[in-house]
Short mmCIF file of C-alpha atoms in Angstrom, two decimals:
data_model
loop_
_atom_site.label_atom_id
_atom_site.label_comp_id
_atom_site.label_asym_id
_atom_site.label_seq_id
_atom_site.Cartn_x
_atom_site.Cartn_y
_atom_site.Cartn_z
CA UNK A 6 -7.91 -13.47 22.65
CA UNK A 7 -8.83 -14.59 19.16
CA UNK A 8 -12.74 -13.99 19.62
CA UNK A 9 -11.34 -10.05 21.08
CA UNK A 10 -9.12 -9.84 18.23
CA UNK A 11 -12.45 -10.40 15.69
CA UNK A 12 -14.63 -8.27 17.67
CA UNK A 13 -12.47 -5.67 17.32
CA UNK A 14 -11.45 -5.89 13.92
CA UNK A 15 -15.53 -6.03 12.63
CA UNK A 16 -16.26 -3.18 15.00
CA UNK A 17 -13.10 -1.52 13.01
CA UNK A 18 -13.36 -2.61 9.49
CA UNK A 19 -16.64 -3.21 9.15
CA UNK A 20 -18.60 -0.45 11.03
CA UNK A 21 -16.34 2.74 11.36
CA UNK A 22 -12.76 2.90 9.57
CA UNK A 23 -13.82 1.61 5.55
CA UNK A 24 -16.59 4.51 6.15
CA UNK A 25 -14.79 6.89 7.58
CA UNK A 26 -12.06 6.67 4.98
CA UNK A 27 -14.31 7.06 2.29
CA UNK A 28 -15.89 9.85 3.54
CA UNK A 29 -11.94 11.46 3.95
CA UNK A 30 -11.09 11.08 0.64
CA UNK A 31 -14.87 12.87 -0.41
CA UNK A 32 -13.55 15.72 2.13
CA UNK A 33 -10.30 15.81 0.37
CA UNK A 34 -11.63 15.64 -3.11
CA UNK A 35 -13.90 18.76 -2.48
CA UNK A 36 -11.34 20.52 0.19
CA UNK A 37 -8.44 20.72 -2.30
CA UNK A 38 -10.57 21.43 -5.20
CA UNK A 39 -10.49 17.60 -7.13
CA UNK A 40 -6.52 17.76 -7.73
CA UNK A 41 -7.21 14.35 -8.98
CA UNK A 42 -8.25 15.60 -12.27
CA UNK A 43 -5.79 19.41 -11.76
CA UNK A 44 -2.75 17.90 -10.52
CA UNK A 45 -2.12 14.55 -11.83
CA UNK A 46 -0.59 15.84 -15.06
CA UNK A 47 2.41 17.95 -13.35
CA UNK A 48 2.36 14.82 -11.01
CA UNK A 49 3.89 12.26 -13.42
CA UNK A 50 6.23 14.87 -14.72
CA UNK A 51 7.33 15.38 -11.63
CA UNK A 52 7.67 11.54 -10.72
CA UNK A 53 9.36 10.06 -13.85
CA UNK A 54 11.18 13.57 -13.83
CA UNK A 55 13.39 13.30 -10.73
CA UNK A 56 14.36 9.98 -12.50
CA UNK A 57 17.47 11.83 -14.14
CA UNK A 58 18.32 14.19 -11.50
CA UNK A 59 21.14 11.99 -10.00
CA UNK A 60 22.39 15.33 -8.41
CA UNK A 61 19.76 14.93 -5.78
CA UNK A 62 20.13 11.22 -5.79
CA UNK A 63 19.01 9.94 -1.92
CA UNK A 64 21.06 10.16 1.23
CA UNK A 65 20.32 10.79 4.78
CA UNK A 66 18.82 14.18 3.87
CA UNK A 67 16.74 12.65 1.68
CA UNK A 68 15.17 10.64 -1.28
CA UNK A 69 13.96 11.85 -5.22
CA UNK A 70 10.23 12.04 -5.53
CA UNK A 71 10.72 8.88 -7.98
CA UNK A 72 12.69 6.91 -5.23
CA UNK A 73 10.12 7.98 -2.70
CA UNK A 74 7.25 7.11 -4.98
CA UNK A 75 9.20 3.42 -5.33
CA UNK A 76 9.56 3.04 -1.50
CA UNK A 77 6.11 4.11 -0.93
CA UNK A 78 5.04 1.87 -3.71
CA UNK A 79 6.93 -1.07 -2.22
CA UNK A 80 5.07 -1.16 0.83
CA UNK A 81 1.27 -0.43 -1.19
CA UNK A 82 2.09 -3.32 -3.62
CA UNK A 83 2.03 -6.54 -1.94
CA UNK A 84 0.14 -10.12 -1.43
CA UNK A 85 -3.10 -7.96 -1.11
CA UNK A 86 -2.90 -7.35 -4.92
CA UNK A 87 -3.60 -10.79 -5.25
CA UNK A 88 -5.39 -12.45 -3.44
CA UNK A 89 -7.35 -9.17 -1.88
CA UNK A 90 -8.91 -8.17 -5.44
CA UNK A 91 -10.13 -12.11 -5.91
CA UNK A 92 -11.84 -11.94 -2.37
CA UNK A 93 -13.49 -8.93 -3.33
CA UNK A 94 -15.07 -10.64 -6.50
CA UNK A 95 -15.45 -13.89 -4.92
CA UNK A 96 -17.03 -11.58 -1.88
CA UNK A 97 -18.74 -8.76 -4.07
CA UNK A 98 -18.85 -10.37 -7.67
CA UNK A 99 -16.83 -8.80 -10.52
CA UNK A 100 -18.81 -5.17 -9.57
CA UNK A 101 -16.61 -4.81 -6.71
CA UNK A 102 -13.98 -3.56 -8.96
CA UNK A 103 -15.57 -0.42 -10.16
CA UNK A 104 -16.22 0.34 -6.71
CA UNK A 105 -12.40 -0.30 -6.11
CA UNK A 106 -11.47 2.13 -8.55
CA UNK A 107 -13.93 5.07 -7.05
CA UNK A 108 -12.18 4.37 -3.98
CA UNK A 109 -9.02 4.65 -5.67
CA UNK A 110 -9.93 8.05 -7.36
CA UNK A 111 -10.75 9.46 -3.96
CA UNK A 112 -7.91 7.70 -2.33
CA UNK A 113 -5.87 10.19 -4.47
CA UNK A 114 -7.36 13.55 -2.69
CA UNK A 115 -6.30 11.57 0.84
CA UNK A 116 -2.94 10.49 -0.64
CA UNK A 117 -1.97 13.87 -1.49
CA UNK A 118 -3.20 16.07 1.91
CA UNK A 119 -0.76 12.81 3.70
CA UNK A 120 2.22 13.24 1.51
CA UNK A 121 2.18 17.64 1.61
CA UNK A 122 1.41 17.40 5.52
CA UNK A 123 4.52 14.91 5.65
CA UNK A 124 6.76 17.11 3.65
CA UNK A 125 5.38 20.65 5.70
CA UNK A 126 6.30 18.82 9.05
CA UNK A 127 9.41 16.48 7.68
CA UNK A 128 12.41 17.19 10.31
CA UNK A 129 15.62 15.77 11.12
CA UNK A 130 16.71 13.70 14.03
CA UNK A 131 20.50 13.22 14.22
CA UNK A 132 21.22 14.33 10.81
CA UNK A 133 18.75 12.14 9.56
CA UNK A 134 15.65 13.12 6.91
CA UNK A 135 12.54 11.48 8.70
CA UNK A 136 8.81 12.77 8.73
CA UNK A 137 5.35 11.30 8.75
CA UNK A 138 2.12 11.04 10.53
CA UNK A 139 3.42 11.39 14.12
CA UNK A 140 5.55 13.99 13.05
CA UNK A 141 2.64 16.01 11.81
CA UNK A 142 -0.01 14.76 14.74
CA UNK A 143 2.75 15.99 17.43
CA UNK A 144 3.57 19.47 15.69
CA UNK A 145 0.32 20.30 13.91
CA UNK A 146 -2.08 18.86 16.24
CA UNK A 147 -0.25 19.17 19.22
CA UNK A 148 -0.93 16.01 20.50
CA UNK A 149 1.66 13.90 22.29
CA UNK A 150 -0.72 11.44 22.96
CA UNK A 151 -2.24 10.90 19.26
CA UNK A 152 1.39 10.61 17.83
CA UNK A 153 2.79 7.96 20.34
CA UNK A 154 -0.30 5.89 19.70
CA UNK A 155 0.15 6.11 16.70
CA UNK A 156 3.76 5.55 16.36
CA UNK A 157 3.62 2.30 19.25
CA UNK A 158 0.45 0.91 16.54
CA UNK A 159 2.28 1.14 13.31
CA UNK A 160 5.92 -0.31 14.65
CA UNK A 161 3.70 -3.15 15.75
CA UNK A 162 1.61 -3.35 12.86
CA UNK A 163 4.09 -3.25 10.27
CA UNK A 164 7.50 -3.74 11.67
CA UNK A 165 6.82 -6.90 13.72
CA UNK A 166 3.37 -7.95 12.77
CA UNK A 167 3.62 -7.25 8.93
CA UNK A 168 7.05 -8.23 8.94
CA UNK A 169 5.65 -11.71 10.31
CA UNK A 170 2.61 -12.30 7.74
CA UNK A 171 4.08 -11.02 4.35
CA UNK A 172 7.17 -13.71 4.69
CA UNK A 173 4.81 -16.40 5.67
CA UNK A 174 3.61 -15.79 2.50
CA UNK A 175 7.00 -15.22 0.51
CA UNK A 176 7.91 -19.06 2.29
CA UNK A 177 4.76 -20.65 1.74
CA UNK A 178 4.87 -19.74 -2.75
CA UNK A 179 8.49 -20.62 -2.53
CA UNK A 180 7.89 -23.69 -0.47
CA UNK A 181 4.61 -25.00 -2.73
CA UNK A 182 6.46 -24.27 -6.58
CA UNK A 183 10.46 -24.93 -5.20
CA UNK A 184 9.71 -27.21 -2.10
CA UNK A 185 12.18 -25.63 -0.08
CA UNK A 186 12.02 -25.82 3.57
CA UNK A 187 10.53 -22.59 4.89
CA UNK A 188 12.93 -22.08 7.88
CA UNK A 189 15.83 -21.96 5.19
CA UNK A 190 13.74 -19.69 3.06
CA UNK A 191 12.71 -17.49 6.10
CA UNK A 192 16.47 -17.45 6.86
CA UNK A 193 17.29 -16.51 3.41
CA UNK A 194 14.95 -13.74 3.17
CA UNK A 195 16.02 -11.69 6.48
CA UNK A 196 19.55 -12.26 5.14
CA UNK A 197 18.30 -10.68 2.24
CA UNK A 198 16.68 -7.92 4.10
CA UNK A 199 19.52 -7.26 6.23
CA UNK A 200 21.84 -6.77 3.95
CA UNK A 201 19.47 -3.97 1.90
CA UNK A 202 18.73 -2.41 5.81
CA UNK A 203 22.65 -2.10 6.68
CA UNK A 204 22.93 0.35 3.97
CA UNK A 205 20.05 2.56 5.96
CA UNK A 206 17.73 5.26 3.64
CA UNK A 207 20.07 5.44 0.62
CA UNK A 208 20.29 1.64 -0.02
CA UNK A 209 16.61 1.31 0.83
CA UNK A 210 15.99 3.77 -1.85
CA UNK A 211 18.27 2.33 -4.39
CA UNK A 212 16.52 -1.01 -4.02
CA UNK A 213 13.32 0.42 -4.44
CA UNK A 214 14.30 2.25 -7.47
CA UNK A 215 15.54 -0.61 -8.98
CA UNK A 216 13.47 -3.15 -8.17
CA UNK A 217 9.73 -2.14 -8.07
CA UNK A 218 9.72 -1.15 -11.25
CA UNK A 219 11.24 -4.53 -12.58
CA UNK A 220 8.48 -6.07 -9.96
CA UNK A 221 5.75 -4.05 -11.15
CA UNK A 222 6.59 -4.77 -15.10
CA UNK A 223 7.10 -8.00 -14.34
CA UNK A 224 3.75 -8.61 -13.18
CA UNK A 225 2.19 -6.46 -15.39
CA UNK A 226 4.00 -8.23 -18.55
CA UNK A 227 2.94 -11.70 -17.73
CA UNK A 228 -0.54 -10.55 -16.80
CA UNK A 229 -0.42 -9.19 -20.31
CA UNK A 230 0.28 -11.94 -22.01
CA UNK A 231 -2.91 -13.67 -20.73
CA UNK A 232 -5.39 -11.25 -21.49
CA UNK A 233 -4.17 -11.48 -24.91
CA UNK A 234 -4.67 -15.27 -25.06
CA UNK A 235 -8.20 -14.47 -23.57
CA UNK A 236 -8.87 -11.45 -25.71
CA UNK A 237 -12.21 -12.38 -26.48
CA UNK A 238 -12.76 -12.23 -23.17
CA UNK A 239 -11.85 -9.15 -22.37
CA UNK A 240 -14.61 -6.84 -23.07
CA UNK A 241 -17.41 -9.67 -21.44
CA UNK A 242 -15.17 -9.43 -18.15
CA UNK A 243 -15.68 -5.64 -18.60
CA UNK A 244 -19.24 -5.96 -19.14
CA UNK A 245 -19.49 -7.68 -15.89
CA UNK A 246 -17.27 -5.11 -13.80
CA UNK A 247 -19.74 -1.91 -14.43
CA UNK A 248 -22.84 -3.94 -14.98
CA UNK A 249 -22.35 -6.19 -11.69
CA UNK A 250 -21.89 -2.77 -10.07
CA UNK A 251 -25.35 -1.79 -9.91
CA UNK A 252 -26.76 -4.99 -11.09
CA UNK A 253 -25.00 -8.06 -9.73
CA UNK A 254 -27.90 -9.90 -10.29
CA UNK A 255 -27.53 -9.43 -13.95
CA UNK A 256 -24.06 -10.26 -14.22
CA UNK A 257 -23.35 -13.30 -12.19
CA UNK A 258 -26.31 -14.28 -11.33
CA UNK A 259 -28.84 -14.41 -7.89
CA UNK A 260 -27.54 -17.39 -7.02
CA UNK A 261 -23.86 -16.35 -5.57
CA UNK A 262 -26.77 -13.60 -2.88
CA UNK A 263 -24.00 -10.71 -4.07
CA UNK A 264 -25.78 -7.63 -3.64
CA UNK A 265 -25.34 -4.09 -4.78
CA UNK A 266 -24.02 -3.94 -1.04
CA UNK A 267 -21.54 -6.36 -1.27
CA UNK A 268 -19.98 -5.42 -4.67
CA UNK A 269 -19.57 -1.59 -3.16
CA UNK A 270 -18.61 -2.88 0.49
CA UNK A 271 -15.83 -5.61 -0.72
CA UNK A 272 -14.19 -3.08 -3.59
CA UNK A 273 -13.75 -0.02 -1.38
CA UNK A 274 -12.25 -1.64 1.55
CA UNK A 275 -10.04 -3.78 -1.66
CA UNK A 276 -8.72 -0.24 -3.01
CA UNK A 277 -8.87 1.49 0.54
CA UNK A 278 -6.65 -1.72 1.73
CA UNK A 279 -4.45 -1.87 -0.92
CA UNK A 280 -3.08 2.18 -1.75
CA UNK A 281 -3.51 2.78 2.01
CA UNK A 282 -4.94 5.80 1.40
CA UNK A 283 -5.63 7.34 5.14
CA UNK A 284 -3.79 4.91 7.01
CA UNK A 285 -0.75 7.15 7.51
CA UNK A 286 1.60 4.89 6.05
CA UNK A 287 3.11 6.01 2.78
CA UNK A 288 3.25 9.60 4.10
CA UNK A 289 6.89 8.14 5.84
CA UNK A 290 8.41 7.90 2.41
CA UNK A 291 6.93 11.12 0.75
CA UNK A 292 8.04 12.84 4.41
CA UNK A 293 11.87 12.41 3.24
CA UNK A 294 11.71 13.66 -1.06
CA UNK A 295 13.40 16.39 -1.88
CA UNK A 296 10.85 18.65 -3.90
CA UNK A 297 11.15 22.20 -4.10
CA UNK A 298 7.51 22.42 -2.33
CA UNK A 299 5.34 20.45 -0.79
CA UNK A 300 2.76 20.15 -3.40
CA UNK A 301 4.99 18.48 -5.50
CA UNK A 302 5.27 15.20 -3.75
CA UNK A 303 1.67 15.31 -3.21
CA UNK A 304 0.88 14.97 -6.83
CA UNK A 305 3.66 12.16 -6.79
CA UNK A 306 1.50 10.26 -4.08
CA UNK A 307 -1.19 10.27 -5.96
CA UNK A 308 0.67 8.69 -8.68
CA UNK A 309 1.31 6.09 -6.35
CA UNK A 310 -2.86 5.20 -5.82
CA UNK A 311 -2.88 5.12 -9.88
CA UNK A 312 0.08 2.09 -9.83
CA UNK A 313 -1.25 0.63 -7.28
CA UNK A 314 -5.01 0.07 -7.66
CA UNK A 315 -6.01 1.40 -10.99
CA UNK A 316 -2.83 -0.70 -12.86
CA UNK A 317 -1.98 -3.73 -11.03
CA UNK A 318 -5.17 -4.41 -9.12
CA UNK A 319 -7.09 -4.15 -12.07
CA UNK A 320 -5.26 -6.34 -13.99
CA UNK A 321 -5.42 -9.02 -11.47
CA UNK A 322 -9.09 -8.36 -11.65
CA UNK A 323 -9.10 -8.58 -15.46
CA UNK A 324 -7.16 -12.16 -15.39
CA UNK A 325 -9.64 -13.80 -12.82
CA UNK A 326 -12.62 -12.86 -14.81
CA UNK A 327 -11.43 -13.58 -18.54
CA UNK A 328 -10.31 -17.23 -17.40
CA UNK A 329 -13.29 -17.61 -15.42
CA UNK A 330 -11.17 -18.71 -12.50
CA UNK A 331 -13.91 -16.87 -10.19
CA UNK A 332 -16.34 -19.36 -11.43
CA UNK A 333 -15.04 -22.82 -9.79
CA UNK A 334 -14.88 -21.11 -5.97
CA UNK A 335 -12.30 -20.42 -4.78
CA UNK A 336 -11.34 -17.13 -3.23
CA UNK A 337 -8.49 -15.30 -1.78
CA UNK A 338 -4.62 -16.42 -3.13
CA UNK A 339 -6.12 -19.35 -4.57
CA UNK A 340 -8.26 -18.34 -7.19
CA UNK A 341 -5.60 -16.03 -8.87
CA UNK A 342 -3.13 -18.83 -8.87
CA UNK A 343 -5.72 -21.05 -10.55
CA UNK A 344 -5.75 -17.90 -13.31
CA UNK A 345 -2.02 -18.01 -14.03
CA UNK A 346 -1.84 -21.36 -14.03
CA UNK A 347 -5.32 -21.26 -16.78
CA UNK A 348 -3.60 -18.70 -18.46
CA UNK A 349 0.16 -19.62 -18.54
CA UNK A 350 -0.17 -23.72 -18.02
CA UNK A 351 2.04 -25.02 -15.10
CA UNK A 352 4.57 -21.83 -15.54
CA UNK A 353 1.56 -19.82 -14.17
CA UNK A 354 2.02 -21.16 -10.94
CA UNK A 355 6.11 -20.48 -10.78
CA UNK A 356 5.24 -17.44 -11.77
CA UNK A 357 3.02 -16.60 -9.42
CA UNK A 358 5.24 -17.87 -6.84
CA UNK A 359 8.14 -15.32 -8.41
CA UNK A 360 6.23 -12.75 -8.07
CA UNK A 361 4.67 -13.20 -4.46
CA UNK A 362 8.09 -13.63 -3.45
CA UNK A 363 9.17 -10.02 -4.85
CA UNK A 364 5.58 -8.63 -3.85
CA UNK A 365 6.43 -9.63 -0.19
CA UNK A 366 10.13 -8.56 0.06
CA UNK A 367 9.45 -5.41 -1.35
CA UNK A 368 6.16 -4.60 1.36
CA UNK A 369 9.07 -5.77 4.26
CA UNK A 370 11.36 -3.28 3.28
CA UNK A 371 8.69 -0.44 2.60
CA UNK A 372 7.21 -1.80 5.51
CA UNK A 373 10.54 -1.35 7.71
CA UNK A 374 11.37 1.70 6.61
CA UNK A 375 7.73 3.28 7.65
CA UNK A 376 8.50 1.59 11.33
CA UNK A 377 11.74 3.31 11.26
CA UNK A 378 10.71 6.71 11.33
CA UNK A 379 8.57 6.04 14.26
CA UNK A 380 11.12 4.29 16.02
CA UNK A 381 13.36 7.72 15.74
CA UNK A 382 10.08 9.77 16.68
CA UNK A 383 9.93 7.41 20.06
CA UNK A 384 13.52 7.34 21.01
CA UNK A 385 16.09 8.56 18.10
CA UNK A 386 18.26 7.10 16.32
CA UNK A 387 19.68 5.25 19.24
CA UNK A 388 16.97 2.69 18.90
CA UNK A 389 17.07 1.80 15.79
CA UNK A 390 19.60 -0.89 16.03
CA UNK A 391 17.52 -2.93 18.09
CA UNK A 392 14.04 -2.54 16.19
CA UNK A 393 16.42 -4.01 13.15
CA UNK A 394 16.96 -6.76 14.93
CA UNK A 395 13.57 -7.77 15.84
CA UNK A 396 12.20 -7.38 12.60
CA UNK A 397 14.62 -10.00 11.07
CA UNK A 398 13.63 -12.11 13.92
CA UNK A 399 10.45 -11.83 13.40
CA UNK A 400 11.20 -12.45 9.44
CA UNK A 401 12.39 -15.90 10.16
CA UNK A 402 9.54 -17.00 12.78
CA UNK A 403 6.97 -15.79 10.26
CA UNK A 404 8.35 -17.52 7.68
CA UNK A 405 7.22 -21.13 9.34
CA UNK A 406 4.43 -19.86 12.47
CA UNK A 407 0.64 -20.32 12.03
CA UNK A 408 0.21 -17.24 11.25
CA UNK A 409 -3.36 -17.23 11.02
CA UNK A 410 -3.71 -15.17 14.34
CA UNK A 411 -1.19 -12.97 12.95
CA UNK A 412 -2.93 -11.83 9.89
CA UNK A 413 -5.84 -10.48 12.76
CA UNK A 414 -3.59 -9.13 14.81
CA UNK A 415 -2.09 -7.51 11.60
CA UNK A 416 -5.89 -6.01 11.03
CA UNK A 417 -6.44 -4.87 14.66
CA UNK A 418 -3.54 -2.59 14.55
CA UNK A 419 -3.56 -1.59 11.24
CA UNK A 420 -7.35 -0.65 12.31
CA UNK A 421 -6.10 1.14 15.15
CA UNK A 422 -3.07 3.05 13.75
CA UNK A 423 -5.71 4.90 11.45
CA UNK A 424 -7.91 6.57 13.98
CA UNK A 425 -5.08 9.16 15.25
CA UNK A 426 -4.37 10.03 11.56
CA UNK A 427 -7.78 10.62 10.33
CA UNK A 428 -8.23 13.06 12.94
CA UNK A 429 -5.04 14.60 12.09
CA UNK A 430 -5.71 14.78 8.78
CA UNK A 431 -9.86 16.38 9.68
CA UNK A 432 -7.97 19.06 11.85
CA UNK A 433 -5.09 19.91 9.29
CA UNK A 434 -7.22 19.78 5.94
CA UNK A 435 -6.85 23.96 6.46
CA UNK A 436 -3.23 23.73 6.04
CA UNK A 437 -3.30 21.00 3.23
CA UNK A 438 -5.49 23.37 1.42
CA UNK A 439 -3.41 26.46 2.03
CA UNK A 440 -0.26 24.27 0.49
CA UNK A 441 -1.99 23.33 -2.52
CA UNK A 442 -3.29 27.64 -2.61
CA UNK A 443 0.39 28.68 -2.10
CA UNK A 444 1.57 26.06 -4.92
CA UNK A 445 -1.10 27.26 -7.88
CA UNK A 446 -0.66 31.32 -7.01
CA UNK A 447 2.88 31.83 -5.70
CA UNK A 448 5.41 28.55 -6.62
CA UNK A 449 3.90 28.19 -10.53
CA UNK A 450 4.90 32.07 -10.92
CA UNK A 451 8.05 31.96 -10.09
#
């Protein structure tokens, strides 16, 4: 099962889906004439914005754009963020990250065409707000098929799965800078969940609100903090990001055999990974804003890719490269623990372990609420009672499982829950288009 489980996931990742994600988000880009550069303006007016309109505060007809933006956020911002950008320069060399950020500018174009299909084919089951890929792969494509596949892949992938692999991980930092037992700390944590879940989409969106922006500035802060005490650093590490892109010979050396093939390979699938661009999974949270049209929340997704990959990836990238912690190989989680700890002494690694724990809880609950929607999709409202409680059991037995096995599994489905969507998205690009048409000559006149 384990040699299936790799075959499948390098046939996935590694031939077909970081390709044919790219080449979506080119589509995109020219399809909806580059709103990367047209709409992003009106799009952080219209996120920060809906900030102050407590009239339309969330319930179970919906969320703001800023409180979908935070759960949507929740779920892009996790354990990738750190130890996915120092695989791609141990993997690529420091040049992977400009390729990370041109995946993140056309991650944007993708971002948006999910969130306005989401909000044209949002619906309510029972009372309830829901929307997202299946949603718009049953109504717009018309395929049955396509939208339980991809409903029964994502439940798995993130409900159970995810659920599993991100509290391993929230367990394991507590466990190595607290040494708390991980059973009690897996225990803690799906307390902790299930008292946020209880409260259903308006609690879920208050905690988002609240505390992914704490998260995020929290990280961001302390990040800050050492590339100050490494200023002199600063513009070297830059140096090496956009001259290892096309050179990585010249700016780590031919000794690490990083290529010009590596560098763009490893920081695509990094950004691609981490905003989740085409994978049909933020869509679920942008599905449920009230916005006065569709386009709206689409500029508000792409908000999200900026957050996400150009802000907090980046600066992880930054903070392995000015303390040279990509120098004494290591790779993965490791080497950006070794950079806190270089750049804020032994509080570095308490810090770290602070912030993995917040990274993780905040991805299960994003995470939860994106396997929600698909749960109502397959069988209403009626079964979502029972998906709750598997996903806190699943919470604890991640917390002290192998979970090695898990992570691939994790891959395989996450590789598999694309496919239906990125032929959704091919076949509705027409109607994403015509949104963004009907936004820029009919709703801006008003």
């Amino acid at each position: 099962m384990d040699k299936f489980v790799d075959v499948v996931n390098t046939f996935l990742w590694d031939n077909f889906l970081i390709y044919a994600l790219l080449g979506i988000g080119i589509y995109y880009t020219i399809r909806l004439k580059v709103p990367q550069l047209s709409k992003i303006v009106p799009g952080f007016k219209q996120t920060f914005g809906s900030i102050f309109k407590k009239d339309k505060d969330s319930d179970v007809s919906g969320m703001t754009s800023f409180q979908a933006l935070s759960t949507a956020v929740a779920a892009q911002v996790g354990t990738g963020n750190l130890a996915g950008v120092a695989t791609a320069i141990s993997s690529g060399g420091p040049g992977a990250i400009f390729w990370m950020w041109v995946s993140a500018v056309l991650g944007m174009a993708t971002n948006f065409g999910e969130a306005v299909l989401a909000q044209k084919y949002s619906t309510e089951i029972d009372g309830e707000r829901t929307g997202g890929p299946a949603y718009y792969i049953s109504k717009g494509v018309k395929s049955k098929f396509l939208a339980t596949f991809f409903a029964v892949t994502i439940i798995i992938a993130l409900g159970f799965v995810g659920s599993m692999v991100q509290s391993n991980s929230i367990s394991t930092a507590v466990y190595s800078a607290f040494g708390v037992n991980k059973i009690v700390v897996g225990i803690i944590t799906s307390i902790i969940v299930a008292l946020i879940l209880v409260g259903g989409m308006k609690r879920i969106a208050n905690f988002a609100e609240l505390v992914v922006p704490i998260m995020a500035g929290f990280y961001i802060l302390g990040s800050i903090v050492i590339l100050f005490k490494f200023h002199d650093q600063v513009l070297i590490a830059l140096k090496s990001i956009f001259v290892g892109a096309f050179s990585p010979r010249a700016a780590v050396g031919g000794a690490l055999g990083i290529t010009v093939k590596n560098a763009v390979r490893f920081g695509i699938a990094r950004g691609l990974f981490s905003n989740e661009a085409g994978m049909g999974s933020t869509p679920h949270a942008h599905a449920v804003a009230k916005v006065a049209h569709p386009a709206q929340q689409g500029m508000v997704a792409m908000v999200g890719v900026i957050i996400d990959t150009v802000i907090i990836c980046t600066v992880t990238a930054l903070i392995n490269l000015v303390t040279q912690a990509n120098t004494l190989g290591l790779t993965g989680i490791e080497m950006t623990q070794k950079a806190f700890e270089l750049g804020l002494g032994s509080f570095g690694l308490t810090f770290i372990a602070i912030g993995l724990f917040f990274f993780a809880l905040t991805t299960i609950i994003g995470w939860y609420f994106f396997g929600e929607a698909n749960i109502k999709f397959l069988f209403g409202i009626k079964g979502i009672k029972a998906y709750r409680v598997l996903v806190l059991v699943f919470i604890v037995l991640g917390s002290f499982l192998d979970v090695d096995f898990v992570w691939k599994l994790a891959d395989m489905f996450n590789g598999l829950m694309v496919i239906p969507n990125l032929i959704a998205l091919l076949i509705l690009a027409p109607q994403a288009s015509a949104i963004i048409k009907d936004y820029d000559n009919n709703f801006l006149k008003r």
